[in-house]
mmCIF file of C-alpha atoms in Angstrom:
data_model
loop_
_atom_site.group_PDB
_atom_site.id
_atom_site.type_symbol
_atom_site.label_atom_id
_atom_site.label_comp_id
_atom_site.label_asym_id
_atom_site.label_seq_id
_atom_site.Cartn_x
_atom_site.Cartn_y
_atom_site.Cartn_z
ATOM 1 C CA MET A 1 0.000 0.000 0.000
ATOM 2 C CA SER A 2 1.381 3.403 -0.911
ATOM 3 C CA ASP A 3 0.313 6.987 -0.447
ATOM 4 C CA SER A 4 1.694 9.799 -2.576
ATOM 5 C CA SER A 5 1.287 13.547 -2.804
ATOM 6 C CA ALA A 6 2.857 16.123 -5.094
ATOM 7 C CA SER A 7 4.204 19.392 -3.767
ATOM 8 C CA ASP A 8 3.078 22.866 -4.919
ATOM 9 C CA ALA A 9 2.029 23.308 -8.507
ATOM 10 C CA GLY A 10 5.037 24.082 -10.655
ATOM 11 C CA SER A 11 7.470 22.157 -8.479
ATOM 12 C CA ARG A 12 8.759 18.744 -9.450
ATOM 13 C CA ALA A 13 8.787 17.101 -6.057
ATOM 14 C CA ALA A 14 6.853 14.284 -4.449
ATOM 15 C CA ALA A 15 6.547 12.393 -1.184
ATOM 16 C CA VAL A 16 5.559 8.726 -1.190
ATOM 17 C CA SER A 17 5.011 6.331 1.710
ATOM 18 C CA ARG A 18 4.702 2.566 1.344
ATOM 19 C CA GLU A 19 3.866 0.036 4.031
ATOM 20 C CA THR A 20 3.672 -3.727 3.599
ATOM 21 C CA GLY A 21 4.287 -6.755 5.789
ATOM 22 C CA GLU A 22 7.923 -6.608 4.656
ATOM 23 C CA THR A 23 8.889 -2.914 4.651
ATOM 24 C CA THR A 24 7.834 0.522 5.831
ATOM 25 C CA ILE A 25 9.167 3.341 3.646
ATOM 26 C CA ASP A 26 8.972 7.132 3.624
ATOM 27 C CA LEU A 27 10.587 8.774 0.599
ATOM 28 C CA THR A 28 10.779 12.305 -0.778
ATOM 29 C CA ILE A 29 12.255 13.484 -4.053
ATOM 30 C CA ASP A 30 12.907 16.828 -5.748
ATOM 31 C CA LEU A 31 14.034 16.555 -9.356
ATOM 32 C CA ASP A 32 15.322 20.138 -9.337
ATOM 33 C CA GLY A 33 17.451 19.765 -6.226
ATOM 34 C CA ASP A 34 21.141 20.092 -5.447
ATOM 35 C CA GLY A 35 21.941 16.423 -4.855
ATOM 36 C CA ASP A 36 21.277 16.542 -1.106
ATOM 37 C CA SER A 37 20.266 13.279 0.532
ATOM 38 C CA GLU A 38 19.369 11.645 3.824
ATOM 39 C CA ILE A 39 19.312 7.875 3.425
ATOM 40 C CA ASP A 40 18.734 5.094 5.963
ATOM 41 C CA THR A 41 17.772 1.660 4.645
ATOM 42 C CA GLY A 42 19.747 -0.472 7.081
ATOM 43 C CA ILE A 43 22.043 -1.684 4.266
ATOM 44 C CA GLY A 44 25.269 0.297 4.240
ATOM 45 C CA PHE A 45 26.241 -0.248 0.613
ATOM 46 C CA PHE A 46 22.696 0.443 -0.605
ATOM 47 C CA ASP A 47 22.715 3.715 1.361
ATOM 48 C CA HIS A 48 25.991 4.566 -0.393
ATOM 49 C CA MET A 49 24.435 3.850 -3.820
ATOM 50 C CA LEU A 50 21.301 5.914 -3.142
ATOM 51 C CA THR A 51 23.500 8.768 -1.972
ATOM 52 C CA ALA A 52 25.456 8.486 -5.236
ATOM 53 C CA LEU A 53 22.179 8.461 -7.191
ATOM 54 C CA ALA A 54 21.142 11.722 -5.544
ATOM 55 C CA THR A 55 24.566 13.356 -5.817
ATOM 56 C CA HIS A 56 25.203 12.561 -9.471
ATOM 57 C CA GLY A 57 21.592 13.013 -10.561
ATOM 58 C CA LEU A 58 21.279 16.364 -8.752
ATOM 59 C CA ILE A 59 18.161 14.964 -7.094
ATOM 60 C CA ASP A 60 17.271 15.843 -3.508
ATOM 61 C CA LEU A 61 16.336 12.497 -1.964
ATOM 62 C CA THR A 62 15.334 11.275 1.468
ATOM 63 C CA VAL A 63 14.711 7.596 2.167
ATOM 64 C CA GLN A 64 13.769 6.038 5.485
ATOM 65 C CA CYS A 65 13.193 2.298 5.270
ATOM 66 C CA ASP A 66 12.527 -0.269 7.978
ATOM 67 C CA GLY A 67 12.696 -3.647 6.265
ATOM 68 C CA ASP A 68 12.868 -7.356 7.074
ATOM 69 C CA LEU A 69 16.649 -7.542 6.823
ATOM 70 C CA ALA A 70 16.641 -10.657 8.996
ATOM 71 C CA VAL A 71 15.351 -12.405 5.865
ATOM 72 C CA ASP A 72 17.726 -10.776 3.341
ATOM 73 C CA ASP A 73 18.121 -7.536 1.387
ATOM 74 C CA HIS A 74 15.641 -8.314 -1.402
ATOM 75 C CA HIS A 75 12.452 -6.754 -0.021
ATOM 76 C CA THR A 76 14.211 -3.592 1.165
ATOM 77 C CA VAL A 77 15.951 -2.903 -2.147
ATOM 78 C CA GLU A 78 12.926 -3.844 -4.257
ATOM 79 C CA ASP A 79 10.423 -1.825 -2.213
ATOM 80 C CA VAL A 80 12.646 1.261 -2.107
ATOM 81 C CA ALA A 81 12.921 0.990 -5.902
ATOM 82 C CA ILE A 82 9.136 0.677 -6.273
ATOM 83 C CA THR A 83 8.617 3.705 -4.043
ATOM 84 C CA LEU A 84 11.273 5.715 -5.881
ATOM 85 C CA GLY A 85 9.679 4.849 -9.220
ATOM 86 C CA GLU A 86 6.272 5.991 -7.994
ATOM 87 C CA ALA A 87 7.796 9.222 -6.671
ATOM 88 C CA LEU A 88 9.590 9.897 -9.975
ATOM 89 C CA ASP A 89 6.353 9.443 -11.877
ATOM 90 C CA GLU A 90 4.501 11.730 -9.453
ATOM 91 C CA ALA A 91 7.187 14.421 -9.582
ATOM 92 C CA LEU A 92 7.263 14.405 -13.394
ATOM 93 C CA GLY A 93 3.535 15.142 -13.611
ATOM 94 C CA ASP A 94 2.382 15.525 -17.236
ATOM 95 C CA LYS A 95 6.046 15.518 -18.363
ATOM 96 C CA ARG A 96 5.550 18.765 -20.240
ATOM 97 C CA GLY A 97 8.796 20.271 -21.504
ATOM 98 C CA ILE A 98 11.148 17.444 -20.518
ATOM 99 C CA VAL A 99 14.035 16.293 -22.708
ATOM 100 C CA ARG A 100 12.701 12.699 -22.430
ATOM 101 C CA TYR A 101 15.678 10.753 -23.866
ATOM 102 C CA ALA A 102 19.176 10.303 -22.446
ATOM 103 C CA ASP A 103 22.229 8.079 -22.906
ATOM 104 C CA ARG A 104 25.085 8.019 -20.382
ATOM 105 C CA ARG A 105 28.275 5.989 -19.972
ATOM 106 C CA VAL A 106 30.162 6.147 -16.682
ATOM 107 C CA PRO A 107 33.528 4.519 -15.888
ATOM 108 C CA LEU A 108 34.811 3.601 -12.452
ATOM 109 C CA ASP A 109 38.372 2.326 -12.678
ATOM 110 C CA GLU A 110 38.139 -0.954 -14.640
ATOM 111 C CA ALA A 111 34.311 -0.948 -14.713
ATOM 112 C CA LEU A 112 32.105 0.705 -17.315
ATOM 113 C CA ALA A 113 28.320 1.091 -17.206
ATOM 114 C CA SER A 114 25.924 2.414 -19.816
ATOM 115 C CA VAL A 115 22.298 3.458 -19.283
ATOM 116 C CA VAL A 116 19.856 4.646 -21.942
ATOM 117 C CA VAL A 117 16.563 6.125 -20.704
ATOM 118 C CA ASP A 118 13.304 7.037 -22.411
ATOM 119 C CA ILE A 119 10.640 8.567 -20.164
ATOM 120 C CA SER A 120 8.096 6.882 -22.383
ATOM 121 C CA GLY A 121 5.236 5.983 -20.075
ATOM 122 C CA ARG A 122 5.780 2.404 -21.299
ATOM 123 C CA PRO A 123 7.862 0.439 -18.790
ATOM 124 C CA TYR A 124 10.477 -1.798 -20.365
ATOM 125 C CA PHE A 125 13.876 -2.989 -19.153
ATOM 126 C CA VAL A 126 16.847 -4.715 -20.782
ATOM 127 C CA PHE A 127 20.101 -5.526 -18.968
ATOM 128 C CA ASP A 128 23.337 -6.969 -20.309
ATOM 129 C CA GLY A 129 26.223 -7.966 -18.068
ATOM 130 C CA GLU A 130 27.164 -9.890 -14.962
ATOM 131 C CA PHE A 131 28.548 -8.791 -11.623
ATOM 132 C CA SER A 132 31.963 -10.155 -10.762
ATOM 133 C CA GLN A 133 31.209 -10.964 -7.117
ATOM 134 C CA THR A 134 27.937 -12.180 -5.607
ATOM 135 C CA ASP A 135 27.845 -9.877 -2.589
ATOM 136 C CA ILE A 136 29.084 -6.440 -1.553
ATOM 137 C CA GLY A 137 28.854 -6.370 2.210
ATOM 138 C CA ASP A 138 25.178 -7.011 3.042
ATOM 139 C CA PHE A 139 24.086 -6.117 -0.505
ATOM 140 C CA THR A 140 23.449 -8.813 -3.114
ATOM 141 C CA SER A 141 25.095 -7.585 -6.315
ATOM 142 C CA ASP A 142 22.278 -8.666 -8.639
ATOM 143 C CA MET A 143 19.861 -6.489 -6.648
ATOM 144 C CA ALA A 144 21.446 -3.522 -8.481
ATOM 145 C CA ARG A 145 19.972 -4.834 -11.722
ATOM 146 C CA HIS A 146 16.635 -5.489 -10.021
ATOM 147 C CA PHE A 147 16.667 -2.004 -8.466
ATOM 148 C CA VAL A 148 16.967 -0.254 -11.839
ATOM 149 C CA GLU A 149 14.350 -2.581 -13.323
ATOM 150 C CA SER A 150 11.890 -1.914 -10.491
ATOM 151 C CA VAL A 151 12.360 1.858 -10.761
ATOM 152 C CA ALA A 152 11.727 1.629 -14.514
ATOM 153 C CA MET A 153 8.583 -0.487 -14.116
ATOM 154 C CA ASN A 154 7.051 1.896 -11.577
ATOM 155 C CA ALA A 155 8.123 5.195 -13.160
ATOM 156 C CA GLY A 156 7.077 4.212 -16.693
ATOM 157 C CA LEU A 157 10.606 4.259 -18.104
ATOM 158 C CA THR A 158 12.190 2.353 -20.950
ATOM 159 C CA VAL A 159 15.732 1.521 -19.775
ATOM 160 C CA TYR A 160 18.573 -0.309 -21.489
ATOM 161 C CA ALA A 161 21.567 -0.888 -19.215
ATOM 162 C CA ASP A 162 24.819 -2.778 -19.403
ATOM 163 C CA VAL A 163 27.867 -3.172 -17.207
ATOM 164 C CA ASP A 164 31.335 -4.658 -17.533
ATOM 165 C CA GLY A 165 34.281 -4.895 -15.164
ATOM 166 C CA ASP A 166 36.196 -7.047 -12.689
ATOM 167 C CA ASN A 167 35.018 -5.697 -9.319
ATOM 168 C CA ALA A 168 31.360 -5.806 -8.274
ATOM 169 C CA HIS A 169 31.638 -2.704 -6.087
ATOM 170 C CA HIS A 170 32.881 -0.699 -9.061
ATOM 171 C CA GLU A 171 30.372 -2.278 -11.470
ATOM 172 C CA VAL A 172 27.354 -1.527 -9.280
ATOM 173 C CA GLU A 173 28.538 1.973 -8.441
ATOM 174 C CA ALA A 174 29.129 2.774 -12.120
ATOM 175 C CA LEU A 175 25.614 1.491 -12.893
ATOM 176 C CA PHE A 176 23.993 3.699 -10.249
ATOM 177 C CA LYS A 177 25.971 6.735 -11.396
ATOM 178 C CA ALA A 178 25.135 6.153 -15.067
ATOM 179 C CA PHE A 179 21.457 5.767 -14.131
ATOM 180 C CA ALA A 180 21.653 8.995 -12.110
ATOM 181 C CA ARG A 181 23.211 10.983 -14.949
ATOM 182 C CA ALA A 182 20.742 9.588 -17.489
ATOM 183 C CA LEU A 183 17.798 10.457 -15.231
ATOM 184 C CA ASP A 184 19.129 13.977 -14.754
ATOM 185 C CA ASP A 185 19.466 14.465 -18.512
ATOM 186 C CA ALA A 186 16.113 12.906 -19.437
ATOM 187 C CA THR A 187 14.072 14.731 -16.772
ATOM 188 C CA ARG A 188 15.674 18.104 -17.514
ATOM 189 C CA ILE A 189 13.424 20.870 -18.822
ATOM 190 C CA ASP A 190 14.155 21.930 -22.417
ATOM 191 C CA ASP A 191 13.571 25.693 -22.578
ATOM 192 C CA ARG A 192 12.679 25.391 -26.267
ATOM 193 C CA ARG A 193 9.742 23.087 -25.555
ATOM 194 C CA THR A 194 6.398 23.980 -23.985
ATOM 195 C CA ASP A 195 4.505 20.804 -24.799
ATOM 196 C CA THR A 196 4.893 17.132 -23.982
ATOM 197 C CA PRO A 197 7.662 15.536 -26.128
ATOM 198 C CA SER A 198 5.470 13.134 -28.064
ATOM 199 C CA THR A 199 3.553 13.300 -31.338
ATOM 200 C CA LYS A 200 0.660 11.735 -29.412
ATOM 201 C CA GLY A 201 0.533 14.776 -27.142
ATOM 202 C CA GLN A 202 1.030 12.765 -23.965
ATOM 203 C CA LEU A 203 3.348 10.246 -22.366
#
């Protein structure tokens, strides 16, 4: 169950809460922020990645999550991604004036990640690559792929992502940073456009 509310008209911010038998989440987002964040999910590496997402996407982000970490990290990561996707969709509103498309490649030492985003309103996700180690601290490496997928499904994004490298920490971090930069580019307002970027007139 989730509850969402947009901020004042004209702003691109949203607050979403989600409560299930597995997690309780409160999340706020401002797409036109400075990259400030306050993150507490109970998973240190995941907190680090969400902080990187905010910093490199210039998104103000707060996340408070109380999850069933005694089971594993899956529900916490997945439910934060669902909530973030819902908040992105809420903050974007009618998507009037946005750039819509973006393509970013980000290196981190030996690792390289690429993310292509279309704020299409039609959720679709393709991923190519494998993570070199199974776990990074208390974070399961493959949950990085599932995180991006779950954001895409709940924000109505088409996302193609790939990653290559030798160190899972670097691979996952490059993926989060590439996703952040692509989101920043795609959600940016194009001053030349006053309508929704679609021949259909809506996304």
